[in-house]
């Protein structure tokens, strides 16, 4: 029987053996660094656990599929020792164990967090994380703006919390604002977008945001818009609707089949100098034929838009893609929060908690989209199977 070598272990392997957790990647964008500037709402005497560790742990729990505060707390308490240390929880000098926060402590902190500061930190992290991920940087960036009501929540005056979000058409949430209880989405439009760097950005939104003030502001920021024209601007709608569309050449057409229906869409664009909307250079008309393959019924819809994009700046195909792509914010963000994360059934009502939970869900969905996951529920299950995966996604290990 051969003798077993007794040569000493190389120093490098000794160091590896003493490592308690995986080492952070040197080029990773770490969420904790962006959360470091969050104001701590707790009294100094009550700060037993680091704020960044608790918020990062909550974010990791949501990436692992946690739908509620209880599920987040369970994930934090079940995490291995090295995960707790990587998140920033300290070792107790007497027991040599890693102590993590109680579920009530997590709830109290998240309830009192500054929602604007948290969304700003998350937005900065996601934009830094997305830098350089694409093969080439596109000339234009399309950003959709849309609101969502958190049905089970309650704000001041007993009304449900209403959030306005901005998401690029690739699926990354760039910002979020809470609408004041006695207001609407319009005053929050500019504050939502003002820190995003809007040069070479095309903003898409629903008809509620087709406001002259928004049009002027976007052009001042160097951004362009594709604005829906409906009955809230009767004069502009009449002006656009009565253009000689029959004499205008077709700019783009497409045909799609799915979800039990057949759709055919035609786009026409026309240059018009005297549109009564700030900076408008072109009018657009989309005609959509939709046939239900079950009943055989066909519906025809005509939609009108104005845009500040000058003629020839982009193709008709690109404009049509942006018009359709606007609804990704509804289908790929708001709908996913309701189905995968059960946001529509949530009864969270205390303080900033409804908004904070929505922000953490935005973070998880955006990270998964950036990592090319198309099924967010499957991505959550995949992440939950290994406690290192949410940390890696957040740039911690």
Short mmCIF file of C-alpha atoms in Angstrom, two decimals:
data_model
loop_
_atom_site.label_atom_id
_atom_site.label_comp_id
_atom_site.label_asym_id
_atom_site.label_seq_id
_atom_site.Cartn_x
_atom_site.Cartn_y
_atom_site.Cartn_z
CA UNK A 1 0.00 0.00 0.00
CA UNK A 2 1.55 3.34 -1.03
CA UNK A 3 2.53 5.77 1.70
CA UNK A 4 0.43 8.92 2.14
CA UNK A 5 2.43 12.08 1.52
CA UNK A 6 2.86 14.28 4.56
CA UNK A 7 3.96 17.40 2.67
CA UNK A 8 2.56 20.64 4.12
CA UNK A 9 -0.51 22.32 2.62
CA UNK A 10 0.47 25.28 0.45
CA UNK A 11 -0.26 28.67 2.10
CA UNK A 12 -2.77 29.57 -0.61
CA UNK A 13 -4.86 26.48 0.09
CA UNK A 14 -4.70 27.14 3.83
CA UNK A 15 -6.17 30.60 3.21
CA UNK A 16 -8.88 29.07 1.02
CA UNK A 17 -9.75 26.58 3.74
CA UNK A 18 -10.23 29.41 6.24
CA UNK A 19 -12.57 31.36 3.93
CA UNK A 20 -16.04 31.46 5.49
CA UNK A 21 -17.91 32.55 2.39
CA UNK A 22 -17.37 33.08 -1.32
CA UNK A 23 -15.33 36.18 -2.11
CA UNK A 24 -16.98 39.13 -3.87
CA UNK A 25 -16.32 39.38 -7.58
CA UNK A 26 -13.87 42.26 -8.17
CA UNK A 27 -15.92 43.76 -11.03
CA UNK A 28 -19.41 43.10 -9.62
CA UNK A 29 -21.84 45.98 -9.09
CA UNK A 30 -22.83 45.55 -5.45
CA UNK A 31 -26.26 46.65 -4.22
CA UNK A 32 -24.91 47.30 -0.71
CA UNK A 33 -22.74 50.17 -1.97
CA UNK A 34 -25.78 51.94 -3.41
CA UNK A 35 -27.80 51.41 -0.22
CA UNK A 36 -25.05 52.89 1.96
CA UNK A 37 -26.48 56.40 1.57
CA UNK A 38 -29.99 55.51 2.75
CA UNK A 39 -31.06 57.64 5.73
CA UNK A 40 -31.57 55.46 8.80
CA UNK A 41 -35.00 56.21 10.35
CA UNK A 42 -34.15 54.45 13.63
CA UNK A 43 -33.00 56.04 16.86
CA UNK A 44 -29.25 55.59 17.37
CA UNK A 45 -29.89 53.52 20.50
CA UNK A 46 -32.03 51.07 18.54
CA UNK A 47 -29.60 50.25 15.73
CA UNK A 48 -28.60 46.74 16.66
CA UNK A 49 -28.45 45.51 13.05
CA UNK A 50 -26.94 47.42 10.11
CA UNK A 51 -29.53 49.05 7.87
CA UNK A 52 -27.74 48.00 4.68
CA UNK A 53 -27.58 44.36 5.82
CA UNK A 54 -31.31 44.25 6.57
CA UNK A 55 -32.42 45.90 3.32
CA UNK A 56 -30.02 43.78 1.25
CA UNK A 57 -31.26 40.64 3.00
CA UNK A 58 -34.86 41.62 2.23
CA UNK A 59 -33.93 42.15 -1.43
CA UNK A 60 -32.22 38.74 -1.55
CA UNK A 61 -35.31 37.12 -0.04
CA UNK A 62 -37.55 38.65 -2.73
CA UNK A 63 -35.20 37.39 -5.45
CA UNK A 64 -35.63 33.95 -3.90
CA UNK A 65 -39.40 34.26 -4.35
CA UNK A 66 -40.52 35.69 -0.99
CA UNK A 67 -43.95 37.27 -1.43
CA UNK A 68 -44.49 38.68 2.05
CA UNK A 69 -42.66 40.06 5.07
CA UNK A 70 -43.11 36.71 6.80
CA UNK A 71 -41.48 34.90 3.88
CA UNK A 72 -38.62 37.42 3.80
CA UNK A 73 -37.98 36.93 7.53
CA UNK A 74 -38.05 33.15 7.10
CA UNK A 75 -35.49 33.35 4.32
CA UNK A 76 -33.20 35.53 6.44
CA UNK A 77 -33.45 33.20 9.44
CA UNK A 78 -32.93 30.05 7.34
CA UNK A 79 -29.92 31.41 5.46
CA UNK A 80 -26.58 29.66 6.18
CA UNK A 81 -24.05 31.33 8.45
CA UNK A 82 -21.80 32.42 5.60
CA UNK A 83 -24.77 34.05 3.81
CA UNK A 84 -25.63 36.10 6.91
CA UNK A 85 -22.01 37.21 7.20
CA UNK A 86 -21.85 38.11 3.51
CA UNK A 87 -24.99 40.22 3.90
CA UNK A 88 -23.32 42.19 6.68
CA UNK A 89 -24.69 40.67 9.90
CA UNK A 90 -22.03 40.50 12.63
CA UNK A 91 -20.73 37.59 14.72
CA UNK A 92 -21.69 37.74 18.39
CA UNK A 93 -18.37 37.95 20.30
CA UNK A 94 -19.65 35.77 23.15
CA UNK A 95 -21.65 33.04 21.41
CA UNK A 96 -19.64 33.12 18.15
CA UNK A 97 -22.93 32.88 16.24
CA UNK A 98 -24.30 35.24 13.63
CA UNK A 99 -27.38 36.99 14.97
CA UNK A 100 -29.97 38.12 12.40
CA UNK A 101 -32.90 40.47 12.81
CA UNK A 102 -36.31 39.36 14.11
CA UNK A 103 -39.25 39.57 11.65
CA UNK A 104 -40.78 42.43 13.66
CA UNK A 105 -37.50 44.34 13.43
CA UNK A 106 -37.42 43.91 9.65
CA UNK A 107 -41.01 45.11 9.38
CA UNK A 108 -40.41 48.19 11.53
CA UNK A 109 -37.40 49.23 9.48
CA UNK A 110 -39.02 48.75 6.07
CA UNK A 111 -42.15 50.55 7.29
CA UNK A 112 -40.13 53.67 8.07
CA UNK A 113 -37.75 53.73 5.12
CA UNK A 114 -37.64 56.76 2.84
CA UNK A 115 -39.32 55.44 -0.32
CA UNK A 116 -37.80 58.07 -2.62
CA UNK A 117 -34.28 57.39 -1.34
CA UNK A 118 -34.72 53.63 -1.72
CA UNK A 119 -36.03 53.92 -5.28
CA UNK A 120 -33.16 56.26 -6.18
CA UNK A 121 -30.61 53.77 -4.83
CA UNK A 122 -32.24 50.83 -6.63
CA UNK A 123 -32.43 52.80 -9.89
CA UNK A 124 -28.74 53.72 -9.68
CA UNK A 125 -27.78 50.09 -8.97
CA UNK A 126 -29.83 48.75 -11.89
CA UNK A 127 -28.46 51.32 -14.33
CA UNK A 128 -24.89 50.60 -13.22
CA UNK A 129 -25.53 46.88 -13.48
CA UNK A 130 -26.91 47.19 -17.01
CA UNK A 131 -23.95 49.22 -18.29
CA UNK A 132 -22.00 47.24 -20.83
CA UNK A 133 -24.31 44.22 -20.74
CA UNK A 134 -25.57 44.75 -24.25
CA UNK A 135 -23.39 43.98 -27.28
CA UNK A 136 -23.55 47.57 -28.52
CA UNK A 137 -25.05 50.72 -27.10
CA UNK A 138 -28.19 51.70 -29.01
CA UNK A 139 -28.57 55.24 -30.24
CA UNK A 140 -32.06 55.55 -28.77
CA UNK A 141 -33.43 54.42 -25.42
CA UNK A 142 -37.19 53.90 -25.10
CA UNK A 143 -38.76 54.41 -21.65
CA UNK A 144 -42.37 53.65 -20.74
CA UNK A 145 -44.21 55.52 -17.98
CA UNK A 146 -47.30 54.02 -16.35
CA UNK A 147 -49.08 53.93 -12.99
CA UNK A 148 -50.35 51.08 -10.83
CA UNK A 149 -52.70 50.99 -7.86
CA UNK A 150 -51.80 48.67 -4.97
CA UNK A 151 -55.34 47.48 -4.36
CA UNK A 152 -54.91 46.03 -0.89
CA UNK A 153 -52.96 48.99 0.50
CA UNK A 154 -54.14 52.17 2.17
CA UNK A 155 -52.60 55.63 2.15
CA UNK A 156 -53.71 58.86 3.80
CA UNK A 157 -57.47 59.31 3.57
CA UNK A 158 -58.09 55.60 3.15
CA UNK A 159 -57.18 55.51 -0.54
CA UNK A 160 -55.03 52.77 -2.07
CA UNK A 161 -51.36 53.58 -2.69
CA UNK A 162 -50.77 54.65 -6.29
CA UNK A 163 -47.28 54.33 -7.81
CA UNK A 164 -45.93 55.77 -11.05
CA UNK A 165 -43.03 53.86 -12.59
CA UNK A 166 -40.61 54.33 -15.49
CA UNK A 167 -39.22 51.23 -17.20
CA UNK A 168 -37.04 50.98 -20.27
CA UNK A 169 -38.40 48.74 -23.00
CA UNK A 170 -35.72 46.15 -22.20
CA UNK A 171 -37.37 45.53 -18.81
CA UNK A 172 -35.27 47.53 -16.30
CA UNK A 173 -37.19 49.74 -13.85
CA UNK A 174 -35.52 53.17 -13.84
CA UNK A 175 -37.61 54.96 -11.24
CA UNK A 176 -40.76 55.02 -9.15
CA UNK A 177 -42.76 57.72 -7.38
CA UNK A 178 -45.75 57.57 -5.06
CA UNK A 179 -48.71 59.71 -6.07
CA UNK A 180 -50.03 62.07 -3.43
CA UNK A 181 -53.37 61.01 -1.95
CA UNK A 182 -55.26 64.06 -3.28
CA UNK A 183 -53.43 64.30 -6.58
CA UNK A 184 -52.97 62.35 -9.83
CA UNK A 185 -50.11 61.07 -11.98
CA UNK A 186 -49.50 64.30 -13.90
CA UNK A 187 -47.51 66.26 -11.23
CA UNK A 188 -45.27 63.22 -10.63
CA UNK A 189 -44.27 62.84 -14.30
CA UNK A 190 -41.30 65.24 -14.36
CA UNK A 191 -39.96 64.36 -10.86
CA UNK A 192 -39.99 60.68 -11.86
CA UNK A 193 -37.83 61.27 -14.94
CA UNK A 194 -35.68 64.24 -13.98
CA UNK A 195 -32.62 62.30 -12.78
CA UNK A 196 -32.53 59.68 -15.55
CA UNK A 197 -30.46 61.54 -18.13
CA UNK A 198 -32.98 61.83 -20.94
CA UNK A 199 -30.80 62.73 -23.92
CA UNK A 200 -31.62 60.44 -26.88
CA UNK A 201 -34.50 58.94 -24.89
CA UNK A 202 -37.98 58.39 -26.32
CA UNK A 203 -40.75 58.52 -23.71
CA UNK A 204 -43.97 56.57 -24.22
CA UNK A 205 -46.95 57.03 -21.89
CA UNK A 206 -50.73 56.78 -21.90
CA UNK A 207 -53.06 59.64 -22.80
CA UNK A 208 -53.16 61.00 -19.23
CA UNK A 209 -49.59 62.25 -19.70
CA UNK A 210 -50.27 63.94 -23.05
CA UNK A 211 -49.99 67.35 -21.41
CA UNK A 212 -48.45 70.49 -22.89
CA UNK A 213 -46.29 71.00 -19.80
CA UNK A 214 -44.87 67.49 -20.15
CA UNK A 215 -44.18 68.02 -23.84
CA UNK A 216 -42.27 71.26 -23.22
CA UNK A 217 -40.34 69.74 -20.30
CA UNK A 218 -39.25 66.65 -22.26
CA UNK A 219 -37.95 68.75 -25.14
CA UNK A 220 -36.04 70.97 -22.69
CA UNK A 221 -34.38 67.81 -21.33
CA UNK A 222 -33.33 66.69 -24.81
CA UNK A 223 -35.85 63.83 -24.82
CA UNK A 224 -38.40 62.90 -27.45
CA UNK A 225 -41.91 61.57 -26.96
CA UNK A 226 -44.60 59.50 -28.65
CA UNK A 227 -47.79 60.89 -27.14
CA UNK A 228 -51.23 59.29 -27.40
CA UNK A 229 -53.97 61.66 -28.57
CA UNK A 230 -57.44 60.97 -27.17
CA UNK A 231 -60.52 62.81 -26.00
CA UNK A 232 -58.74 64.73 -23.23
CA UNK A 233 -57.35 66.94 -26.06
CA UNK A 234 -60.39 67.32 -28.35
CA UNK A 235 -58.86 70.05 -30.52
CA UNK A 236 -55.65 68.14 -31.15
CA UNK A 237 -57.57 64.90 -31.72
CA UNK A 238 -59.79 66.57 -34.33
CA UNK A 239 -56.73 68.08 -36.01
CA UNK A 240 -54.93 64.74 -36.25
CA UNK A 241 -57.99 62.65 -37.08
CA UNK A 242 -58.99 64.83 -40.05
CA UNK A 243 -55.63 64.64 -41.82
CA UNK A 244 -55.90 63.09 -45.32
CA UNK A 245 -54.86 59.63 -44.16
CA UNK A 246 -56.25 57.93 -47.26
CA UNK A 247 -53.64 59.75 -49.35
CA UNK A 248 -50.72 58.96 -47.03
CA UNK A 249 -48.48 56.00 -47.84
CA UNK A 250 -48.25 53.06 -45.45
CA UNK A 251 -45.08 53.25 -43.35
CA UNK A 252 -45.18 49.86 -41.61
CA UNK A 253 -47.40 46.80 -41.30
CA UNK A 254 -47.18 43.60 -39.30
CA UNK A 255 -49.27 40.53 -38.57
CA UNK A 256 -49.16 38.44 -35.38
CA UNK A 257 -51.01 35.39 -34.19
CA UNK A 258 -51.25 34.22 -30.58
CA UNK A 259 -53.36 34.14 -27.43
CA UNK A 260 -56.32 32.95 -29.51
CA UNK A 261 -56.39 35.94 -31.82
CA UNK A 262 -54.99 37.29 -35.06
CA UNK A 263 -53.84 40.92 -35.23
CA UNK A 264 -52.93 43.04 -38.23
CA UNK A 265 -51.48 46.53 -37.63
CA UNK A 266 -50.84 49.35 -40.10
CA UNK A 267 -48.83 52.50 -39.27
CA UNK A 268 -48.89 55.74 -41.23
CA UNK A 269 -46.75 58.78 -40.42
CA UNK A 270 -47.03 62.30 -41.78
CA UNK A 271 -45.01 65.48 -41.23
CA UNK A 272 -47.17 68.40 -40.11
CA UNK A 273 -45.78 71.73 -38.94
CA UNK A 274 -48.77 73.20 -37.17
CA UNK A 275 -49.74 70.49 -34.70
CA UNK A 276 -50.99 72.16 -31.53
CA UNK A 277 -48.65 70.29 -29.20
CA UNK A 278 -45.18 71.41 -27.99
CA UNK A 279 -42.39 70.27 -30.30
CA UNK A 280 -44.59 67.92 -32.33
CA UNK A 281 -43.09 67.14 -35.75
CA UNK A 282 -45.13 64.19 -36.96
CA UNK A 283 -48.61 62.76 -36.61
CA UNK A 284 -49.11 58.99 -36.49
CA UNK A 285 -52.07 56.73 -37.07
CA UNK A 286 -52.22 53.05 -36.13
CA UNK A 287 -55.09 50.93 -37.44
CA UNK A 288 -55.43 47.58 -35.70
CA UNK A 289 -57.62 44.70 -36.88
CA UNK A 290 -58.10 42.03 -34.23
CA UNK A 291 -59.88 38.75 -34.95
CA UNK A 292 -60.91 36.39 -32.15
CA UNK A 293 -60.12 32.91 -33.49
CA UNK A 294 -62.72 31.29 -31.22
CA UNK A 295 -65.75 33.45 -31.96
CA UNK A 296 -64.66 34.76 -35.34
CA UNK A 297 -65.49 38.35 -34.30
CA UNK A 298 -63.32 41.11 -35.73
CA UNK A 299 -62.75 44.54 -34.18
CA UNK A 300 -61.08 47.57 -35.77
CA UNK A 301 -59.37 50.25 -33.68
CA UNK A 302 -57.77 53.51 -34.79
CA UNK A 303 -55.18 55.13 -32.55
CA UNK A 304 -53.62 58.56 -33.05
CA UNK A 305 -50.27 59.88 -31.81
CA UNK A 306 -47.96 62.86 -32.14
CA UNK A 307 -44.20 62.67 -31.82
CA UNK A 308 -41.32 65.12 -31.55
CA UNK A 309 -39.07 62.81 -33.59
CA UNK A 310 -38.18 64.55 -36.85
CA UNK A 311 -38.96 62.84 -40.16
CA UNK A 312 -36.36 60.23 -41.08
CA UNK A 313 -34.85 60.05 -37.58
CA UNK A 314 -36.05 56.45 -37.16
CA UNK A 315 -37.88 53.97 -39.35
CA UNK A 316 -41.58 53.25 -39.27
CA UNK A 317 -40.75 49.77 -37.98
CA UNK A 318 -38.92 51.27 -35.00
CA UNK A 319 -41.80 53.62 -34.19
CA UNK A 320 -44.27 50.73 -34.38
CA UNK A 321 -42.05 48.68 -32.05
CA UNK A 322 -41.97 51.53 -29.53
CA UNK A 323 -45.74 51.98 -29.63
CA UNK A 324 -46.27 48.27 -28.98
CA UNK A 325 -43.33 48.12 -26.56
CA UNK A 326 -44.96 50.64 -24.24
CA UNK A 327 -47.28 47.93 -22.93
CA UNK A 328 -44.32 45.91 -21.67
CA UNK A 329 -44.51 47.96 -18.47
CA UNK A 330 -48.00 46.57 -17.93
CA UNK A 331 -47.32 43.00 -19.04
CA UNK A 332 -43.75 42.49 -17.84
CA UNK A 333 -43.81 44.54 -14.63
CA UNK A 334 -47.24 45.29 -13.15
CA UNK A 335 -48.80 41.98 -14.19
CA UNK A 336 -45.77 40.02 -12.92
CA UNK A 337 -45.91 41.76 -9.55
CA UNK A 338 -49.58 40.76 -9.25
CA UNK A 339 -49.16 37.14 -10.36
CA UNK A 340 -45.66 35.99 -9.39
CA UNK A 341 -45.40 38.09 -6.21
CA UNK A 342 -49.14 38.22 -5.36
CA UNK A 343 -49.06 41.99 -4.98
CA UNK A 344 -52.72 42.33 -5.90
CA UNK A 345 -53.70 40.13 -2.95
CA UNK A 346 -51.38 41.83 -0.46
CA UNK A 347 -52.99 43.59 2.53
CA UNK A 348 -49.85 45.50 3.61
CA UNK A 349 -50.98 48.95 4.71
CA UNK A 350 -48.49 50.35 7.24
CA UNK A 351 -46.31 53.38 6.50
CA UNK A 352 -43.96 53.09 3.53
CA UNK A 353 -44.27 49.29 3.47
CA UNK A 354 -46.51 48.96 0.36
CA UNK A 355 -44.14 51.10 -1.70
CA UNK A 356 -40.98 49.48 -0.30
CA UNK A 357 -42.24 45.99 -1.12
CA UNK A 358 -43.11 47.17 -4.66
CA UNK A 359 -39.58 48.60 -4.96
CA UNK A 360 -38.00 45.30 -3.93
CA UNK A 361 -40.17 43.47 -6.47
CA UNK A 362 -39.13 45.96 -9.15
CA UNK A 363 -35.51 45.24 -8.24
CA UNK A 364 -35.96 41.47 -8.51
CA UNK A 365 -37.83 41.62 -11.82
CA UNK A 366 -35.28 44.01 -13.33
CA UNK A 367 -32.30 41.90 -12.24
CA UNK A 368 -33.88 38.80 -13.76
CA UNK A 369 -34.65 40.66 -17.01
CA UNK A 370 -31.06 41.90 -17.21
CA UNK A 371 -29.89 38.31 -16.76
CA UNK A 372 -32.09 37.24 -19.72
CA UNK A 373 -34.76 35.41 -17.71
CA UNK A 374 -38.12 35.56 -19.48
CA UNK A 375 -40.12 33.57 -16.90
CA UNK A 376 -39.83 35.44 -13.60
CA UNK A 377 -41.56 32.71 -11.55
CA UNK A 378 -39.07 30.14 -12.86
CA UNK A 379 -36.21 32.56 -12.13
CA UNK A 380 -37.37 32.89 -8.50
CA UNK A 381 -37.49 29.11 -8.10
CA UNK A 382 -34.04 28.76 -9.63
CA UNK A 383 -32.63 31.43 -7.32
CA UNK A 384 -34.26 29.89 -4.24
CA UNK A 385 -32.52 26.54 -4.77
CA UNK A 386 -29.08 27.92 -3.89
CA UNK A 387 -28.57 30.65 -1.24
CA UNK A 388 -25.56 31.95 -3.13
CA UNK A 389 -27.57 32.80 -6.25
CA UNK A 390 -29.42 35.87 -4.89
CA UNK A 391 -26.16 37.19 -3.46
CA UNK A 392 -24.41 36.77 -6.79
CA UNK A 393 -27.28 38.54 -8.58
CA UNK A 394 -26.93 41.48 -6.18
CA UNK A 395 -23.13 41.62 -6.62
CA UNK A 396 -22.31 40.46 -3.07
CA UNK A 397 -20.53 37.17 -3.91
#
